[in-house]
Short mmCIF file of C-alpha atoms in Angstrom, two decimals:
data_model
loop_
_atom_site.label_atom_id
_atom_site.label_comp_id
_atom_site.label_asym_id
_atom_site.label_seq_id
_atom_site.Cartn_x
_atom_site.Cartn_y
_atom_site.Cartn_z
CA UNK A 87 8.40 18.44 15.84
CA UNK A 88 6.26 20.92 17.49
CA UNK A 89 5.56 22.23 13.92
CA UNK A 90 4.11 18.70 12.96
CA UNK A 91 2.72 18.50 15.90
CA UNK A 92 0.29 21.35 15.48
CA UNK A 93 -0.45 20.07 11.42
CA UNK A 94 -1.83 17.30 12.82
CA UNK A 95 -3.51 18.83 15.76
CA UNK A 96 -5.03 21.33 13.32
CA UNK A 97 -6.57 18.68 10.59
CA UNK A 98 -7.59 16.32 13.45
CA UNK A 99 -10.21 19.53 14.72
CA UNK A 100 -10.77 20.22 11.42
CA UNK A 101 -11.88 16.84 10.62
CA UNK A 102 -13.66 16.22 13.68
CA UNK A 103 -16.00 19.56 12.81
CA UNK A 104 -16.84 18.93 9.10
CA UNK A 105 -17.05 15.65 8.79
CA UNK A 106 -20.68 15.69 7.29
CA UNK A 107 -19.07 19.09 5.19
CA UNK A 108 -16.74 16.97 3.52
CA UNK A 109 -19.75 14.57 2.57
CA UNK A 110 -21.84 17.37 1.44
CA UNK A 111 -19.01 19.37 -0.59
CA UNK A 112 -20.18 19.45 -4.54
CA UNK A 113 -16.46 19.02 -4.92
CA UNK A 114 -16.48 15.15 -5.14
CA UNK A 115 -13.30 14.10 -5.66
CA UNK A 116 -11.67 16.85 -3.70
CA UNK A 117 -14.23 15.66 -0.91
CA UNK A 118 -12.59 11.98 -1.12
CA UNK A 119 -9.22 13.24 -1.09
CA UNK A 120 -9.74 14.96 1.94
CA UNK A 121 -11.69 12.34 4.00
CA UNK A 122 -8.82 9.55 3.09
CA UNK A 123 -6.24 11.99 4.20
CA UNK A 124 -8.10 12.85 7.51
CA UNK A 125 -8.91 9.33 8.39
CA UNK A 126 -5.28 8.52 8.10
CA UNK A 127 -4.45 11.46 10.13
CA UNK A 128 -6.76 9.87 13.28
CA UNK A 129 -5.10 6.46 12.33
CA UNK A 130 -1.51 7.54 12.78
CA UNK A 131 -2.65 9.27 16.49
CA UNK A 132 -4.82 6.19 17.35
CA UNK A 133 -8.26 7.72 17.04
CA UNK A 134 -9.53 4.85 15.22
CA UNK A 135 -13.50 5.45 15.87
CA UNK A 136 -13.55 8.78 14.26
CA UNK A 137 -10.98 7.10 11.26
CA UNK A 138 -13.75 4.49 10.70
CA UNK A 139 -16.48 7.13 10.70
CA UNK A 140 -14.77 9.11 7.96
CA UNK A 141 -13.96 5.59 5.85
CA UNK A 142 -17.65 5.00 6.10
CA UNK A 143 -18.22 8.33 4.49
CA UNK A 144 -14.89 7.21 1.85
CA UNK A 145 -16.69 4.29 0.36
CA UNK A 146 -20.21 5.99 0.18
CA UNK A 147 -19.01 9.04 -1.88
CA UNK A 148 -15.95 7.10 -3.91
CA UNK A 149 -19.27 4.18 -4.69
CA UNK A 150 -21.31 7.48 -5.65
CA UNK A 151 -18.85 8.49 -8.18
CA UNK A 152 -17.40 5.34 -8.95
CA UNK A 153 -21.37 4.65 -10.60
CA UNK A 154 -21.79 7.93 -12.37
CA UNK A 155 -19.36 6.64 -15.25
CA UNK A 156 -15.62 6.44 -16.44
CA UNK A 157 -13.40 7.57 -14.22
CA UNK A 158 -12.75 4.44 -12.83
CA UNK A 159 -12.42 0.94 -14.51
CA UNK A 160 -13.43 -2.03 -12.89
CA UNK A 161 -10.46 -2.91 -11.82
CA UNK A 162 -9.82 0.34 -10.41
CA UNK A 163 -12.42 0.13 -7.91
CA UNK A 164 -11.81 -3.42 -7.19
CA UNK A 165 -8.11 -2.39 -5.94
CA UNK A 166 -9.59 0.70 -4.18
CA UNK A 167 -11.87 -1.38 -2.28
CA UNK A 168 -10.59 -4.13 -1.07
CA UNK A 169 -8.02 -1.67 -0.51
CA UNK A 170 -10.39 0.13 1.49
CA UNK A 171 -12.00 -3.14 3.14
CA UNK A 172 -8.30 -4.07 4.47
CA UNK A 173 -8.16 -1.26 6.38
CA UNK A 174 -11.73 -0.81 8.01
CA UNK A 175 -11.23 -4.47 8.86
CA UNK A 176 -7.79 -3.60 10.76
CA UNK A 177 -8.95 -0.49 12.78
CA UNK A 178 -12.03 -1.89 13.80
CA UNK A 179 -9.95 -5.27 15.00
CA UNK A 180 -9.10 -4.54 18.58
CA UNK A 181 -6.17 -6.99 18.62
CA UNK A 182 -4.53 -5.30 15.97
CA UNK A 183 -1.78 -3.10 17.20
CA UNK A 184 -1.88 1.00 16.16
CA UNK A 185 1.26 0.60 13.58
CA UNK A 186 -0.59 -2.72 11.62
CA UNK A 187 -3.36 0.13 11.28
CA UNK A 188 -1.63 2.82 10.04
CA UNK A 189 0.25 0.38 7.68
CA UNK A 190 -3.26 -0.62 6.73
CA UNK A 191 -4.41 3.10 5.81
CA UNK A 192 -1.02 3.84 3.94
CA UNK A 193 -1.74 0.65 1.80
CA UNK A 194 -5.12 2.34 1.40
CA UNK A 195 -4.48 5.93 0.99
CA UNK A 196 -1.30 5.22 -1.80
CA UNK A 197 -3.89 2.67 -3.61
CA UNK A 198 -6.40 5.43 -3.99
CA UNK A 199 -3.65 8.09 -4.95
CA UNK A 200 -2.83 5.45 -7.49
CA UNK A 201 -6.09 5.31 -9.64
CA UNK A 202 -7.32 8.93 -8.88
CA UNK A 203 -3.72 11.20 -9.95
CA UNK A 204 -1.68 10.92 -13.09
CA UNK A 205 1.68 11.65 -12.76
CA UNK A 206 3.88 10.95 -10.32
CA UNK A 207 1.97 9.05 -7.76
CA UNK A 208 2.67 8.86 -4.36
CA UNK A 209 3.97 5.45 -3.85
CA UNK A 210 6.76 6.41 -5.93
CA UNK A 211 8.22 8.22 -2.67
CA UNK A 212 8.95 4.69 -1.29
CA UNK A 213 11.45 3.62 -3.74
CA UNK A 214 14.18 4.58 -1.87
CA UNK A 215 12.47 1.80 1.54
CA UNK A 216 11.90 -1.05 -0.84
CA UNK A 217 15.24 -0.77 -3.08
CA UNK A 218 17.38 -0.83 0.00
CA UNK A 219 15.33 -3.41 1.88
CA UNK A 220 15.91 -5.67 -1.96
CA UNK A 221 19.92 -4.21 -1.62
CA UNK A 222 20.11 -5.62 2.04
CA UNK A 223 18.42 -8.99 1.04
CA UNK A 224 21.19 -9.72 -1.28
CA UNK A 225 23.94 -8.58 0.61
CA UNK A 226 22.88 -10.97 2.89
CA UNK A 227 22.87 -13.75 0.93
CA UNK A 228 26.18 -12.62 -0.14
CA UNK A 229 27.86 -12.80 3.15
CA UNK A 230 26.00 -16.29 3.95
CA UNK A 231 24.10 -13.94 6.83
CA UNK A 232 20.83 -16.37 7.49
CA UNK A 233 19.47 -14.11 9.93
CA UNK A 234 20.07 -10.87 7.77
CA UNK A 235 19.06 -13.24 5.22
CA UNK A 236 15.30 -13.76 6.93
CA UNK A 237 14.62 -10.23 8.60
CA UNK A 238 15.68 -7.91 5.42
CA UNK A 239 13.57 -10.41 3.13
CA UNK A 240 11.05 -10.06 5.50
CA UNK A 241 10.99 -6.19 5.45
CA UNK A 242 11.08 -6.17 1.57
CA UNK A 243 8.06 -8.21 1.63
CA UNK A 244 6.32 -5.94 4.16
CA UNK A 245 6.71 -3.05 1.97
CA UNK A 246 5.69 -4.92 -0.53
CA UNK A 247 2.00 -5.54 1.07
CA UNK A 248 2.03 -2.30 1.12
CA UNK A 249 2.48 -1.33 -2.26
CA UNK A 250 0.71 -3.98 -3.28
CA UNK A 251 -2.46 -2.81 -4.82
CA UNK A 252 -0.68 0.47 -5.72
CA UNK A 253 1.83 -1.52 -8.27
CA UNK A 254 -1.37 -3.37 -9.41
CA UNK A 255 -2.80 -0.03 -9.84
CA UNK A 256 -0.16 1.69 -11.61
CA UNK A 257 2.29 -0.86 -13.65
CA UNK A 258 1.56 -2.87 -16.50
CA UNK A 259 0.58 -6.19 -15.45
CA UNK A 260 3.76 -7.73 -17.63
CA UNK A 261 6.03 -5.37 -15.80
CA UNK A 262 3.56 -6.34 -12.21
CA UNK A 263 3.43 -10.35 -12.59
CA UNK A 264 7.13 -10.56 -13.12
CA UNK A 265 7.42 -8.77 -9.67
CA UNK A 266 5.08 -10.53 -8.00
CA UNK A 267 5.92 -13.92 -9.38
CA UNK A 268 9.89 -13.48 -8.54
CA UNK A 269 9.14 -12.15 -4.87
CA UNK A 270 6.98 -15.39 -4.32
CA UNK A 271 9.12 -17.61 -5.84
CA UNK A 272 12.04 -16.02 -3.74
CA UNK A 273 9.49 -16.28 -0.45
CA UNK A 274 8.73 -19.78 -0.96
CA UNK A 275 11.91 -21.35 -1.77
CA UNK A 276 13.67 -18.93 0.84
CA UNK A 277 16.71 -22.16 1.72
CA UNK A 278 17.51 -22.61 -1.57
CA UNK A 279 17.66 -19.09 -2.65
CA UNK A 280 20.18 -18.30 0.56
CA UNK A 281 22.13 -21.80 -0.38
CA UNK A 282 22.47 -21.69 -4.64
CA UNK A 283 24.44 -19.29 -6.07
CA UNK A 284 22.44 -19.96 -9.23
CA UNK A 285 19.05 -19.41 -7.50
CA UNK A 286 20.39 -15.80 -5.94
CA UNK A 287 20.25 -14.59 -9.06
CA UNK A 288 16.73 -13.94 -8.66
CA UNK A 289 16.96 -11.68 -6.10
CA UNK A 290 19.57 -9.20 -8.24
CA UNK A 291 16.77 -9.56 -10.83
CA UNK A 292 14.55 -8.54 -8.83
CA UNK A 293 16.19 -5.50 -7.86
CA UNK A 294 16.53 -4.46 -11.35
CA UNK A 295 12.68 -5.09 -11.89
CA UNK A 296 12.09 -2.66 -8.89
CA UNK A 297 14.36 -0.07 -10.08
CA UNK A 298 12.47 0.14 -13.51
CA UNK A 299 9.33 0.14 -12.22
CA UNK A 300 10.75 3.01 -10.01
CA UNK A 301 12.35 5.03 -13.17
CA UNK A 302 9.68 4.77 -15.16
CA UNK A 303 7.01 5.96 -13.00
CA UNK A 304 8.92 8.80 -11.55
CA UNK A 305 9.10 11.13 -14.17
CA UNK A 306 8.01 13.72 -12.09
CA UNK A 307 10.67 15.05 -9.60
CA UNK A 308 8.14 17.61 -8.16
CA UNK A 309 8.65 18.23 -3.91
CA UNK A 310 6.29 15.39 -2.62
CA UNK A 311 2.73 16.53 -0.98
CA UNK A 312 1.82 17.81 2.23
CA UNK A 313 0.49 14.76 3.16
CA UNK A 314 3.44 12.73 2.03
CA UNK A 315 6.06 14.85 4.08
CA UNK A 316 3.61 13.97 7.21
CA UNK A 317 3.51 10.18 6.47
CA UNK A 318 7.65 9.97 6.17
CA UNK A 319 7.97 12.69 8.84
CA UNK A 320 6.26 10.49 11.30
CA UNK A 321 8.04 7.19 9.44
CA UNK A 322 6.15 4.30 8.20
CA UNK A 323 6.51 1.39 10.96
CA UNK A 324 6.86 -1.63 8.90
CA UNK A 325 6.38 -4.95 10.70
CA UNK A 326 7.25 -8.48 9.46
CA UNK A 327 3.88 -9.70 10.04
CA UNK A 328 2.17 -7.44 8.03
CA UNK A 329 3.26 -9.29 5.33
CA UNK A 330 0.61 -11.79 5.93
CA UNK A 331 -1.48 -8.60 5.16
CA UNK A 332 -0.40 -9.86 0.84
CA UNK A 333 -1.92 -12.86 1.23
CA UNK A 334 -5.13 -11.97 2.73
CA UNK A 335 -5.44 -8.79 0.15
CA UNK A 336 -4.79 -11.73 -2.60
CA UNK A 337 -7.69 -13.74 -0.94
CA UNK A 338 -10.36 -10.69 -0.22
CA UNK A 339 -9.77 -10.12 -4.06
CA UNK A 340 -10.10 -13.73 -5.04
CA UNK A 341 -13.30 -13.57 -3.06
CA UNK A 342 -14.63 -10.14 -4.56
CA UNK A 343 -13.62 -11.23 -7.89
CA UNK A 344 -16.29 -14.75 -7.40
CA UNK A 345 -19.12 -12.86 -5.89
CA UNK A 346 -18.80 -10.26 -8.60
CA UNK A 347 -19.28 -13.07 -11.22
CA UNK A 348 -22.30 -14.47 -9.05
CA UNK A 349 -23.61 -10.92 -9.24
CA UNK A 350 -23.07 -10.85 -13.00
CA UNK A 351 -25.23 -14.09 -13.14
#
């Protein structure tokens, strides 16, 4: 603990002296990297002023490079920012409490791993949260356990949000809209899934869609980052609200999506 302790002590000084460095460094996406690791670093202890600072620095240099040419697609930056905009949004927000933020930046920081690394990405390293929180969900509606039932759905969902754009990212969107469509189908018709045997079906199949999804993009068994070991050392706080956090990342990108037309026009 003390360890951890004095990583995080050590990158909050360091980012609170180069800030304008980083901004400066020729080293573009290295640069990025850094400032989206270092502004989840003051997330996670609550320094959300200097987070925002560096996030404001984030979308100037990722915007810089995004224009120079191909590295991203369109959709690419479209996941990255409203990735981005989800999170400046909660940190700024004064009601929202410290974990909704650093659930915020994780979204963020795993969606921006997702469309800048090949390989094995770094929301991979939640498969183990989300398959158990899908295991627990059916057990649940195995033992006729209504309450189970409604909290373990509602902690698959908030990991969910959080992989979100990540899957989006990252999966092909056959392999993505079969996800999404059977966790909203199993959201929305929540009774009769608990009550029909035939409709708890879809929550096995689901599980199996996961797991794929898992397999396939972990082909890389390599030790997990520094930064990852930090996240999980200091656990992920998952909340059931945040899963309210989907449905306003599916409306920010509805919205981006129409002015981006009008822009077109």
């Amino acid at each position: 603990m003390k360890l951890m302790k004095g990583v995080i002590g050590s990158v909050i000084i360091v980012a609170s002296l180069s800030i304008q460095a980083i901004a400066a460094s020729p080293a573009e996406d290295e640069a990025i990297e850094t400032i989206a690791d270092q502004s989840f670093q003051f997330v996670k202890v609550d320094r959300r002023q200097e987070a925002g600072e560096l996030l404001n620095v984030f979308s100037e240099k990722f915007m810089d490079v995004a224009a120079q040419g191909n590295l991203y697609s369109m959709d690419e930056i479209n996941i990255v920012t409203i990735a981005l905009e989800d999170a400046m949004n909660t940190i700024q927000d004064t009601e929202k409490t410290n974990e909704e933020a650093v659930n915020e930046m994780t979204k963020f920081r795993l969606a921006y791993d997702a469309v800048s690394h090949e390989g094995s990405p770094l929301w991979t390293k939640m498969r183990g949260q989300i398959l158990t929180a899908a295991e627990e969900t059916r057990k649940a509606v195995r033992n006729q356990d209504s309450v189970a039932f409604q909290e373990e759905l509602n902690r698959l969902l908030s990991i969910y949000n959080i992989l979100y754009p990540s899957l989006k990212a990252d999966v092909t969107p056959e392999k993505f809209q079969q996800v999404d469509a059977q966790l909203k189908f199993i959201d929305q018709y929540r009774p009769q899934v608990f009550s029909d045997s035939q409709k708890q079906q879809d929550i096995a199949a689901l599980e199996g869609q996961l797991r794929d999804i898992f397999d396939e993009a972990q082909k890389d068994d390599s030790d997990p980052s520094l930064w990852w070991v930090i996240i999980s050392t200091g656990s992920i706080i998952l909340l059931t609200l945040s899963y309210v956090g989907y449905r306003k990342y599916k409306g920010n990108e509805e919205n981006i999506h129409t002015k981006r037309k009008k822009h077109d026009f």
